[in-house]
Coordinates of C-alpha atoms and ligand atoms in Angstrom, one line a residue:
M1 CA -23.8 -19.3 37.3
A2 CA -21.9 -16.7 39.2
T3 CA -19.6 -14.4 37.1
V4 CA -16.8 -12.2 38.1
S5 CA -17.3 -8.7 36.8
Q6 CA -14.5 -7.4 34.6
S7 CA -13.7 -4.5 36.9
A8 CA -13.2 -6.9 39.8
A9 CA -10.8 -9.2 37.9
P10 CA -7.7 -9.6 40.1
W11 CA -5.2 -8.6 37.3
R12 CA -6.8 -5.2 36.7
T13 CA -4.6 -3.5 39.2
H14 CA -3.7 -0.4 37.3
T15 CA -4.1 1.7 34.1
V16 CA -1.2 1.5 31.7
F17 CA 0.1 5.0 30.9
N18 CA 3.3 6.8 30.1
Q19 CA 4.2 4.3 27.4
P20 CA 4.7 5.5 23.8
P21 CA 2.4 4.4 21.0
P22 CA 3.9 1.9 18.7
L23 CA 6.1 3.3 16.0
E24 CA 3.9 2.0 13.1
G25 CA 2.9 3.0 9.6
V26 CA 5.8 5.4 9.2
D27 CA 7.2 6.1 5.7
V28 CA 10.7 4.9 6.6
F29 CA 12.3 6.7 3.7
T30 CA 10.6 10.1 3.7
S31 CA 11.0 10.4 7.5
H32 CA 14.8 9.9 7.1
T33 CA 15.5 13.5 6.1
A34 CA 19.3 13.0 5.8
L35 CA 18.7 10.2 3.3
V36 CA 16.1 12.1 1.2
E37 CA 18.5 15.0 1.0
G38 CA 21.5 12.7 0.3
V39 CA 19.9 10.8 -2.6
Q40 CA 18.9 14.1 -4.3
R41 CA 22.3 15.7 -3.7
E42 CA 24.2 12.7 -5.1
G43 CA 22.2 12.6 -8.3
A44 CA 19.4 10.0 -8.0
G45 CA 16.4 12.3 -7.3
W46 CA 14.4 10.2 -9.8
V47 CA 14.0 7.5 -7.2
L48 CA 12.3 9.6 -4.6
E49 CA 8.7 8.5 -5.3
R50 CA 9.7 4.9 -5.6
A51 CA 11.7 5.0 -2.4
S52 CA 8.8 6.6 -0.6
E53 CA 6.5 3.8 -1.8
L54 CA 9.0 1.3 -0.4
G55 CA 9.3 3.3 2.8
R56 CA 5.6 3.1 3.4
L57 CA 5.6 -0.6 2.7
I58 CA 8.6 -1.3 5.0
G59 CA 6.9 0.7 7.9
G60 CA 4.0 -1.7 7.7
E61 CA 4.2 -5.5 8.0
P62 CA 7.8 -6.0 7.1
Q63 CA 9.0 -3.9 10.1
Q64 CA 6.1 -4.8 12.4
Q65 CA 6.0 -8.6 11.8
W66 CA 8.2 -10.2 9.2
G67 CA 11.6 -9.2 10.7
R68 CA 10.6 -10.4 14.2
L69 CA 9.1 -13.7 12.9
A70 CA 12.1 -14.5 10.7
N71 CA 14.3 -14.0 13.8
E72 CA 12.2 -15.8 16.3
N73 CA 11.9 -18.8 14.0
K74 CA 15.5 -19.6 13.1
P75 CA 16.3 -21.6 9.9
I76 CA 16.6 -25.3 10.5
L77 CA 19.1 -27.6 8.7
R78 CA 17.7 -30.8 7.3
T79 CA 20.7 -32.9 6.3
H80 CA 18.6 -36.0 5.3
D81 CA 15.0 -36.7 4.3
R82 CA 12.9 -39.2 6.2
Y83 CA 14.2 -42.1 4.1
G84 CA 17.8 -41.3 5.0
N85 CA 18.7 -39.6 1.7
R86 CA 21.1 -36.7 2.0
I87 CA 19.3 -33.5 1.0
D88 CA 21.3 -30.7 2.6
E89 CA 18.4 -28.3 2.8
V90 CA 17.7 -25.4 5.1
E91 CA 14.1 -24.6 6.0
F92 CA 13.2 -21.0 6.6
H93 CA 10.1 -19.4 8.2
P94 CA 7.7 -18.0 5.5
A95 CA 8.5 -14.4 6.8
W96 CA 12.1 -14.9 5.5
H97 CA 10.8 -15.7 2.0
K98 CA 8.5 -12.7 2.2
L99 CA 11.5 -10.5 2.9
M100 CA 13.5 -12.1 0.1
T101 CA 10.6 -11.6 -2.3
L102 CA 10.3 -7.9 -1.2
G103 CA 14.1 -7.4 -1.7
V104 CA 14.2 -9.0 -5.1
E105 CA 11.0 -7.4 -6.4
H106 CA 12.3 -4.0 -5.4
E107 CA 15.6 -4.7 -7.2
L108 CA 17.8 -4.2 -4.2
H109 CA 20.0 -6.9 -5.7
S110 CA 20.0 -5.7 -9.3
L111 CA 19.2 -2.1 -10.0
P112 CA 22.6 -0.7 -10.9
W113 CA 23.1 -3.6 -13.4
T114 CA 19.8 -3.2 -15.2
S115 CA 18.6 0.4 -14.8
E116 CA 19.1 3.0 -17.6
E117 CA 18.6 5.8 -15.1
P118 CA 21.6 7.9 -13.9
F119 CA 23.3 7.2 -10.6
A120 CA 21.6 3.8 -10.1
H121 CA 24.0 2.8 -7.3
T122 CA 23.0 5.9 -5.4
A123 CA 19.3 5.1 -6.0
R124 CA 19.8 1.5 -4.9
A125 CA 21.6 2.7 -1.8
A126 CA 18.5 4.7 -0.8
L127 CA 16.2 1.7 -1.4
Y128 CA 18.6 -0.7 0.4
M129 CA 19.0 1.6 3.4
T130 CA 15.2 1.9 3.7
A131 CA 14.5 -1.9 3.3
M132 CA 17.2 -2.9 5.8
Q133 CA 15.3 -1.2 8.5
A134 CA 12.7 -4.0 8.5
E135 CA 15.4 -6.6 9.1
A136 CA 19.1 -7.0 8.3
G137 CA 19.4 -10.8 7.9
F138 CA 17.8 -11.1 4.4
C139 CA 20.1 -8.3 3.2
C140 CA 23.0 -10.7 3.3
P141 CA 22.0 -12.8 0.3
I142 CA 20.6 -9.7 -1.4
T143 CA 24.0 -8.1 -1.1
M144 CA 25.9 -11.2 -2.3
T145 CA 23.6 -11.5 -5.4
F146 CA 24.2 -7.8 -6.1
A147 CA 27.9 -8.0 -5.6
A148 CA 28.4 -11.2 -7.6
I149 CA 27.7 -9.5 -10.9
P150 CA 30.9 -7.4 -11.3
A151 CA 33.0 -10.5 -10.5
L152 CA 31.0 -12.7 -12.8
R153 CA 31.7 -10.3 -15.7
A154 CA 35.3 -11.5 -15.6
Q155 CA 34.1 -14.6 -17.5
P156 CA 31.7 -13.4 -20.3
E157 CA 30.2 -16.8 -21.1
L158 CA 29.4 -17.4 -17.5
A159 CA 28.0 -13.9 -17.2
A160 CA 25.8 -14.5 -20.2
E161 CA 24.4 -17.6 -18.6
W162 CA 24.0 -16.3 -15.0
E163 CA 23.6 -12.5 -15.1
P164 CA 20.0 -12.6 -16.4
L165 CA 19.1 -15.1 -13.7
L166 CA 20.8 -13.1 -10.9
T167 CA 19.2 -9.8 -11.9
A168 CA 15.7 -11.3 -12.5
T169 CA 13.1 -9.6 -10.3
S170 CA 11.3 -12.8 -9.2
Y171 CA 12.3 -14.9 -6.2
D172 CA 11.8 -18.6 -6.1
Q173 CA 12.8 -20.4 -2.9
R174 CA 12.9 -23.9 -4.5
L175 CA 16.1 -25.8 -4.8
I176 CA 15.8 -26.6 -8.5
E177 CA 17.8 -25.7 -11.6
A178 CA 18.0 -21.9 -11.7
S179 CA 17.2 -21.8 -15.5
E180 CA 13.9 -23.5 -14.7
K181 CA 13.1 -20.9 -12.1
G182 CA 14.2 -18.0 -14.3
S183 CA 16.0 -16.4 -11.3
A184 CA 18.9 -17.1 -8.9
I185 CA 20.4 -15.9 -5.7
A186 CA 24.2 -16.0 -5.1
G187 CA 26.4 -16.6 -2.1
M188 CA 30.2 -16.7 -1.6
A189 CA 32.5 -19.2 0.2
M190 CA 36.0 -18.0 0.9
T191 CA 36.6 -18.5 4.7
E192 CA 38.1 -21.7 5.9
K193 CA 38.9 -23.0 9.4
Q194 CA 42.5 -22.0 9.3
G195 CA 41.9 -18.5 8.0
G196 CA 39.4 -16.1 6.6
S197 CA 41.2 -12.8 6.2
D198 CA 44.2 -14.7 4.8
V199 CA 42.5 -16.6 2.0
R200 CA 45.8 -17.5 0.5
A201 CA 46.0 -20.1 3.3
N202 CA 42.9 -21.9 1.8
T203 CA 43.3 -25.7 1.6
T204 CA 40.3 -26.5 -0.6
V205 CA 41.6 -27.7 -3.9
A206 CA 40.3 -27.7 -7.4
R207 CA 41.1 -30.4 -10.0
A208 CA 40.7 -29.7 -13.7
L209 CA 38.3 -32.1 -15.4
N210 CA 39.2 -31.2 -19.1
G211 CA 42.5 -29.5 -19.1
G212 CA 41.5 -26.5 -17.0
G213 CA 41.8 -22.7 -17.4
A214 CA 39.4 -19.8 -17.4
G215 CA 35.8 -21.0 -17.8
A216 CA 36.8 -24.7 -17.7
E217 CA 35.2 -27.4 -15.5
Y218 CA 36.8 -28.4 -12.2
E219 CA 36.0 -30.6 -9.2
L220 CA 36.4 -29.0 -5.8
H221 CA 37.5 -30.9 -2.6
G222 CA 37.6 -29.3 0.8
H223 CA 35.6 -27.3 3.2
K224 CA 34.4 -23.8 4.0
W225 CA 34.0 -22.7 7.6
F226 CA 31.5 -19.9 6.9
C227 CA 29.0 -20.0 4.0
S228 CA 26.0 -17.8 4.6
A229 CA 22.6 -18.3 2.8
P230 CA 23.5 -21.9 1.8
M231 CA 20.2 -22.3 -0.1
S232 CA 21.5 -19.9 -2.7
D233 CA 21.5 -21.2 -6.3
V234 CA 25.2 -20.4 -7.0
F235 CA 28.3 -19.6 -5.1
L236 CA 31.6 -17.9 -5.8
V237 CA 34.2 -20.1 -4.2
L238 CA 38.0 -19.8 -3.8
A239 CA 40.1 -22.9 -4.2
Q240 CA 43.8 -23.8 -4.8
T241 CA 45.0 -24.8 -8.3
D242 CA 48.6 -25.4 -9.5
E243 CA 48.6 -21.7 -10.4
G244 CA 47.5 -20.6 -6.9
V245 CA 44.2 -19.4 -5.4
S246 CA 41.5 -19.3 -8.1
C247 CA 37.9 -18.3 -8.2
F248 CA 35.0 -20.7 -9.2
L249 CA 31.4 -20.5 -9.9
L250 CA 29.7 -23.4 -8.2
P251 CA 25.9 -24.1 -8.6
R252 CA 24.0 -26.1 -6.1
I253 CA 22.0 -27.9 -8.8
L254 CA 24.0 -29.4 -11.7
P255 CA 23.0 -28.8 -15.3
D256 CA 21.4 -32.3 -15.4
G257 CA 19.1 -31.4 -12.5
S258 CA 20.9 -33.5 -9.9
R259 CA 22.4 -32.0 -6.7
N260 CA 26.0 -30.9 -6.6
E261 CA 28.4 -32.4 -4.0
F262 CA 27.8 -29.4 -1.7
H263 CA 27.1 -30.7 1.8
I264 CA 26.0 -28.7 4.8
Q265 CA 27.7 -29.9 8.0
R266 CA 25.8 -27.7 10.4
L267 CA 24.5 -24.1 10.9
K268 CA 26.3 -21.6 13.1
D269 CA 24.8 -20.7 16.4
K270 CA 25.3 -16.9 16.0
L271 CA 25.2 -13.9 18.3
G272 CA 22.6 -12.3 16.1
N273 CA 21.5 -12.3 12.4
H274 CA 19.2 -15.1 13.4
S275 CA 16.9 -15.0 10.4
N276 CA 19.8 -15.8 8.1
A277 CA 21.5 -19.2 7.9
S278 CA 25.3 -19.3 8.0
S279 CA 26.7 -22.8 7.5
E280 CA 29.8 -24.9 7.5
I281 CA 30.0 -26.9 4.2
E282 CA 32.0 -29.7 2.7
L283 CA 32.7 -30.0 -1.0
H284 CA 33.1 -33.7 -2.0
G285 CA 34.2 -33.3 -5.6
A286 CA 31.7 -30.5 -6.3
W287 CA 31.4 -29.4 -9.9
A288 CA 32.4 -25.8 -10.7
R289 CA 33.7 -23.6 -13.5
M290 CA 36.6 -21.4 -13.2
L291 CA 35.8 -17.7 -13.1
G292 CA 38.6 -15.5 -14.3
E293 CA 42.2 -16.6 -14.9
P294 CA 43.9 -19.5 -13.0
G295 CA 45.7 -18.2 -9.9
R296 CA 43.9 -14.8 -10.1
G297 CA 41.2 -15.8 -7.6
V298 CA 41.7 -13.0 -5.2
P299 CA 41.6 -10.1 -7.8
T300 CA 38.6 -11.8 -9.3
I301 CA 36.5 -12.1 -6.1
I302 CA 37.7 -8.8 -4.8
E303 CA 35.3 -7.2 -7.2
M304 CA 32.5 -8.9 -5.3
V305 CA 34.1 -8.2 -1.9
G306 CA 34.3 -4.4 -2.7
H307 CA 30.6 -4.2 -3.5
T308 CA 29.7 -6.1 -0.3
R309 CA 31.8 -3.6 1.7
L310 CA 29.8 -0.8 0.1
D311 CA 26.7 -2.5 1.5
C312 CA 28.3 -2.8 5.0
V313 CA 28.5 1.0 5.0
I314 CA 24.9 1.4 3.8
G315 CA 23.8 -1.2 6.4
A316 CA 25.6 0.7 9.2
A317 CA 23.6 3.8 8.2
A318 CA 20.4 1.7 8.2
G319 CA 21.0 0.3 11.6
M320 CA 21.8 3.8 13.0
R321 CA 18.7 5.3 11.4
S322 CA 16.6 2.5 13.0
G323 CA 18.1 3.2 16.4
V324 CA 17.6 7.0 16.1
A325 CA 14.0 6.7 14.9
S326 CA 13.1 4.3 17.7
A327 CA 15.0 6.2 20.5
T328 CA 13.7 9.7 19.5
H329 CA 10.1 8.4 19.2
H330 CA 10.3 6.7 22.6
A331 CA 11.7 9.8 24.2
A332 CA 9.1 12.0 22.6
Y333 CA 6.4 10.2 24.7
R334 CA 8.0 8.9 27.8
Q335 CA 8.0 11.1 30.9
A336 CA 10.4 10.9 33.9
F337 CA 10.8 13.3 36.8
G338 CA 8.0 15.6 35.5
K339 CA 9.2 16.1 32.0
T340 CA 9.1 14.3 28.6
L341 CA 12.5 12.6 28.1
I342 CA 13.1 14.5 24.9
D343 CA 13.0 17.7 27.0
Q344 CA 15.4 16.5 29.7
P345 CA 18.6 18.4 29.0
L346 CA 20.9 15.3 29.3
M347 CA 18.7 13.1 27.3
R348 CA 18.6 15.7 24.6
N349 CA 22.3 15.5 24.5
V350 CA 22.3 11.7 24.1
L351 CA 19.6 11.8 21.4
A352 CA 21.3 14.6 19.5
D353 CA 24.6 12.9 19.6
L354 CA 23.1 9.7 18.2
C355 CA 21.3 11.8 15.5
V356 CA 24.6 13.4 14.5
E357 CA 26.3 10.1 14.1
S358 CA 23.5 8.7 12.0
E359 CA 23.6 11.8 9.8
A360 CA 27.3 11.5 9.3
T361 CA 27.0 7.8 8.4
T362 CA 24.2 8.4 6.0
A363 CA 26.0 11.2 4.2
L364 CA 29.1 9.1 3.9
A365 CA 27.2 6.1 2.6
M366 CA 25.4 8.2 -0.1
R367 CA 28.6 9.9 -1.2
L368 CA 30.3 6.5 -1.5
A369 CA 27.4 5.1 -3.5
R370 CA 27.8 7.9 -6.0
A371 CA 31.5 7.1 -6.3
Y372 CA 30.4 3.6 -7.4
D373 CA 28.3 5.2 -10.1
E374 CA 31.1 7.4 -11.3
A375 CA 33.7 4.7 -11.1
H376 CA 31.6 2.3 -13.2
A377 CA 30.9 5.0 -15.8
D378 CA 34.6 5.6 -16.1
A379 CA 35.3 1.9 -16.4
E380 CA 32.7 1.6 -19.2
E381 CA 34.6 4.3 -21.1
G382 CA 37.7 2.1 -20.7
E383 CA 39.4 4.4 -18.2
N384 CA 41.5 3.2 -15.3
D385 CA 42.7 4.8 -12.1
T386 CA 40.4 7.8 -12.6
D387 CA 39.7 10.1 -9.6
A388 CA 36.4 8.5 -9.1
Q389 CA 37.9 5.0 -9.1
L390 CA 40.7 5.9 -6.7
F391 CA 38.2 7.7 -4.4
K392 CA 35.8 4.7 -4.5
R393 CA 38.6 2.3 -3.6
L394 CA 40.0 4.3 -0.7
A395 CA 36.7 5.6 0.7
T396 CA 35.2 2.1 0.7
A397 CA 37.9 0.8 3.1
V398 CA 37.9 4.0 5.2
G399 CA 34.0 4.0 5.4
K400 CA 33.7 0.3 6.1
Y401 CA 36.2 0.5 9.0
W402 CA 34.7 3.5 10.6
T403 CA 30.9 3.2 10.2
C404 CA 30.8 -0.5 11.1
K405 CA 33.0 0.2 14.2
R406 CA 30.6 3.0 15.3
A407 CA 27.5 0.9 14.8
P408 CA 27.5 -1.4 17.9
N409 CA 27.8 1.4 20.5
H410 CA 25.3 3.4 18.6
A411 CA 22.8 0.5 18.9
F412 CA 23.6 0.1 22.6
E413 CA 22.9 3.8 23.3
S414 CA 19.7 3.8 21.3
L415 CA 18.6 0.8 23.3
E416 CA 19.5 2.5 26.6
C417 CA 17.2 5.4 25.7
F418 CA 14.3 2.9 26.3
G419 CA 15.5 2.1 29.8
G420 CA 14.6 -1.5 30.8
N421 CA 12.2 -1.8 27.9
G422 CA 15.1 -1.6 25.5
Y423 CA 16.7 -4.7 27.0
V424 CA 13.5 -6.7 26.2
E425 CA 13.1 -8.5 22.9
E426 CA 9.6 -7.0 22.2
S427 CA 11.2 -3.5 21.8
G428 CA 13.2 -4.8 18.8
M429 CA 16.3 -3.1 20.2
P430 CA 18.1 -6.4 21.2
R431 CA 17.8 -7.6 17.6
L432 CA 19.4 -4.3 16.4
Y433 CA 22.1 -4.6 19.0
R434 CA 23.0 -8.2 18.2
E435 CA 23.2 -7.5 14.5
A436 CA 25.4 -4.4 14.9
P437 CA 28.9 -6.0 15.2
L438 CA 28.5 -8.3 12.2
A439 CA 29.3 -5.9 9.4
S440 CA 32.5 -5.0 11.1
I441 CA 33.7 -8.6 11.1
W442 CA 32.3 -9.8 7.8
E443 CA 34.2 -9.1 4.5
G444 CA 37.2 -7.6 6.3
S445 CA 37.4 -7.2 10.0
G446 CA 38.6 -3.9 11.6
N447 CA 42.3 -4.4 11.4
V448 CA 42.1 -5.9 7.9
M449 CA 40.1 -2.8 6.7
S450 CA 42.7 -0.4 8.2
L451 CA 45.5 -2.3 6.5
D452 CA 43.5 -2.3 3.3
V453 CA 43.5 1.5 3.4
L454 CA 47.3 1.4 3.6
R455 CA 47.4 -1.2 0.8
A456 CA 45.3 1.0 -1.4
L457 CA 47.6 4.0 -0.8
T458 CA 50.7 1.9 -1.5
R459 CA 49.2 0.7 -4.8
A460 CA 48.0 4.1 -5.9
P461 CA 49.6 6.9 -3.8
R462 CA 47.6 9.5 -5.8
A463 CA 44.5 8.2 -4.1
L464 CA 45.3 10.2 -1.0
E465 CA 45.5 13.4 -2.9
V466 CA 42.1 12.6 -4.5
F467 CA 40.6 11.8 -1.1
L468 CA 42.0 15.0 0.4
E469 CA 40.7 17.1 -2.6
E470 CA 37.2 15.8 -1.8
V471 CA 37.7 16.7 1.9
R472 CA 39.1 20.1 1.1
E473 CA 36.0 21.1 -0.8
A474 CA 34.8 22.3 2.6
Q475 CA 38.1 24.2 3.3
G476 CA 37.6 27.5 5.1
A477 CA 34.1 26.7 6.3
D478 CA 35.1 25.4 9.7
A479 CA 38.4 26.0 11.4
R480 CA 38.2 22.7 13.4
L481 CA 37.9 20.7 10.2
D482 CA 40.7 22.6 8.5
E483 CA 43.0 21.9 11.5
R484 CA 42.2 18.2 11.5
V485 CA 42.8 17.9 7.8
G486 CA 46.2 19.5 8.3
E487 CA 47.0 17.0 11.1
L488 CA 45.8 14.2 8.9
E489 CA 48.3 15.0 6.2
S490 CA 51.2 14.9 8.7
Q491 CA 50.0 11.4 10.0
F492 CA 51.5 9.8 6.8
S493 CA 55.0 11.2 7.5
D494 CA 56.4 8.3 9.5
P495 CA 55.9 5.2 7.2
Q496 CA 57.8 2.9 9.7
T497 CA 55.1 3.2 12.3
L498 CA 52.2 3.5 10.0
E499 CA 50.9 -0.1 10.3
T500 CA 50.8 0.2 14.1
R501 CA 49.0 3.5 13.8
A502 CA 46.7 2.4 11.0
R503 CA 43.4 2.5 13.0
R504 CA 44.1 6.0 14.2
V505 CA 45.0 7.2 10.7
V506 CA 41.9 5.7 9.2
E507 CA 39.7 7.1 11.9
S508 CA 41.0 10.6 11.2
M509 CA 40.4 10.1 7.4
A510 CA 36.8 9.0 8.1
L511 CA 36.1 11.9 10.5
C512 CA 37.6 14.4 8.0
L513 CA 35.5 13.1 5.2
Q514 CA 32.3 13.0 7.3
G515 CA 33.0 16.5 8.6
S516 CA 33.6 17.8 5.1
L517 CA 30.3 16.3 3.9
L518 CA 28.3 17.6 6.8
V519 CA 29.9 21.1 6.6
R520 CA 29.0 21.3 3.0
H521 CA 25.6 19.7 3.0
A522 CA 23.9 19.4 6.5
P523 CA 22.2 22.1 8.5
A524 CA 24.6 24.2 10.5
A525 CA 23.4 22.7 13.8
V526 CA 24.4 19.2 12.7
A527 CA 27.7 20.2 11.1
D528 CA 28.7 22.3 14.1
A529 CA 27.9 19.6 16.6
F530 CA 29.9 17.1 14.6
C531 CA 32.9 19.4 14.2
A532 CA 32.9 20.4 17.8
S533 CA 32.7 16.9 19.2
R534 CA 34.4 14.7 16.7
L535 CA 37.1 17.1 15.3
G536 CA 37.5 19.9 17.8
G537 CA 38.0 17.9 21.0
E538 CA 34.8 19.1 22.7
G539 CA 33.2 15.7 22.8
G540 CA 33.7 12.7 25.1
L541 CA 34.2 9.0 24.5
E542 CA 30.5 8.2 25.0
Y543 CA 27.4 9.5 23.2
G544 CA 25.6 12.3 25.0
T545 CA 28.8 14.5 25.3
L546 CA 28.1 17.2 22.8
P547 CA 29.0 20.7 23.9
A548 CA 26.2 22.4 26.0
D549 CA 25.7 25.1 23.4
S550 CA 24.8 22.7 20.6
D551 CA 21.4 23.3 19.0
F552 CA 19.9 20.0 20.3
E553 CA 16.4 20.9 19.3
A554 CA 17.2 21.5 15.7
I555 CA 19.3 18.3 15.5
I556 CA 16.7 16.1 17.0
A557 CA 13.8 17.6 15.1
R558 CA 15.3 16.5 11.8
S559 CA 15.5 12.9 12.9
L560 CA 12.3 12.4 14.8
P561 CA 10.0 10.1 12.8
D562 CA 6.9 11.8 11.6
V563 CA 3.9 10.2 13.3
D564 CA 0.7 11.8 14.5
R565 CA 1.4 13.5 17.8
Ligands
LIG601 C1 27.7 -14.3 10.5 C2 28.9 -14.5 9.6 C3 28.6 -14.8 8.3 C4 29.7 -15.0 7.4 N1 29.5 -15.4 6.2 C5 30.5 -15.7 5.3 C6 30.2 -16.2 4.0 O1 29.1 -16.3 3.6 N2 31.3 -16.5 3.2 C7 32.6 -16.4 3.7 O2 33.5 -16.6 2.9 N3 32.8 -15.9 4.9 C8 31.8 -15.6 5.8 N4 32.1 -15.1 7.0 C9 33.4 -15.1 7.5 C10 34.0 -13.7 7.7 O3 34.1 -13.0 6.5 C11 35.4 -13.9 8.4 O4 35.1 -14.4 9.7 C12 36.2 -12.7 8.4 O5 36.7 -12.4 7.2 C13 37.4 -12.8 9.4 O6 38.1 -14.0 9.1 P1 38.5 -15.0 10.3 O7 37.2 -15.3 11.0 O8 39.2 -16.2 9.7 O9 39.4 -14.2 11.3 P2 41.0 -14.0 11.2 O10 41.3 -13.8 9.7 O11 41.7 -15.1 11.9 O12 41.1 -12.7 11.9 C14 41.0 -12.6 13.4 C15 41.3 -11.2 13.8 O13 42.7 -10.9 13.4 C16 42.7 -9.6 12.7 N5 43.8 -9.7 11.7 C17 43.9 -10.5 10.7 N6 45.0 -10.3 10.0 C18 45.6 -9.3 10.6 C19 46.9 -8.6 10.4 N7 47.6 -8.8 9.4 N8 47.2 -7.6 11.3 C20 46.4 -7.3 12.4 N9 45.3 -8.0 12.6 C21 44.9 -8.9 11.8 C22 41.3 -9.5 12.1 O14 41.0 -8.1 11.9 C23 40.4 -10.1 13.2 O15 40.1 -9.2 14.2 C24 31.0 -14.9 7.9 C25 31.3 -14.5 9.2 C26 30.2 -14.3 10.1 C27 30.5 -13.9 11.5

């Protein structure tokens, strides 16, 4: 039989060259220098070894396989079984369950609530930022489970029942009674068709079964327009009672083992976040128990919302770090016009600018996480309105607005560093890009966050002084920062136009805080480039517009992932 020799095969037209090696097997934590420094600086150095172990794990299969598989194989809604019985189940790819198992076993959902170590929020932030670089979608239920705990504690008997389950370190995907599994995942359902930001417009109603009141049983009727991770075991839900909007704890499986009247209408066909299911649900007399006082639903659930906003900031830092690691790695190998891209002057500007943004976001996220540690410690001492609590409240809103707004364009520029390859799914960059706008919308869209900053200042005017005190810790170190801080103070002088100017004001607050953190803690090259471009008017509207005398090499070297070269 005649054979065609390999070398003569018609598809062997060329040798593949000038393509980078895959970015594999990297310790995602240790190679993130700004994060390693941040976690030590903010008090949780004890987690370094553990974070590095997680970093090595993430750089393997989770980053190389699981994230992609979980996104390519979207969750499927099964409303009925084959006999026509309503089941309301969502089927996920095994990679999703692997990611969930990883998240729960590494205590991304629980560490601050169970650890005896100091600065456990800060430690968790480092672990979460590392793990999210494998895939963002699974972090949604992980975050909601983490964030449910402080809200749950409003009702001690419900906390006694659910907190051990929600902080357990095993994951069980089965839709059975949580007490039988010994663990649980939490979701939240606030948003309705007629309004999400304005939850007081909710039409879902709750009817008391035995008199009502805090901890009592109710029956919920109505719908929710967005309910992510609908296979979670328990949800915090807002519904109207005679006293106003109230918060409820609603399990998917009832105490007798039967299914609650929680029905999934359909799954959203989303821009990104494809691994995760986001659903529309109907509650046909679903059984629930009131969490907190009647009519106090918003203040009760806001405890949860606040902690999810912290994770939006950490998540923005994770996305930017992914982008920077991928872009710098690609540019370190790819040649064009006779030079490696990383050595082309204009590409160096783009890469360095992306690195500076990533560093600023990481520094802010880690400082914010420490504020959560300090604020919780004060609350445990029975103290209210302490400096740490005021800073946490204000900096969460400022940080969520700004870092989440910066993320999409950062992802786009990182993608563009790959040229055409970046627009192709296999590079992983389209997934990063599609995910990027979500955190800005979820849990308080841009305007809502800006207005939340003003609300926080109206409720506690001293918060501004506490915030500025933190910023002023860098006073005298950089004239551009000092000048912007001076301008910032004057931006509050015309209250009548403050709402219209809110985005501008919050942007200035965020830049001053980031500038102060970098001036105090980052290498001079990073801090100088930040202050020149973001505070001193020497930058443009796009990335790649740092002043020509920036120390590009030093800035990029810190962010380039450490692989054998
Ligand atoms: C993928 C995904 C998953 C989600 N998962 C969940 C979930 O699990 N549970 C849940 O409850 N919700 C969830 N949401 C809903 C999300 O939290 C809401 O979409 C968000 O809070 C905005 O609410 P809305 O969509 O009703 O928009 P609206 O409230 O109508 O806001 C529309 C726009 O108007 C702006 N705006 C609102 N008020 C003002 C004002 N006073 N001044 C100026 N501008 C204003 C907003 O900033 C926004 O840009 C999810 C959303 C997405 C995209």
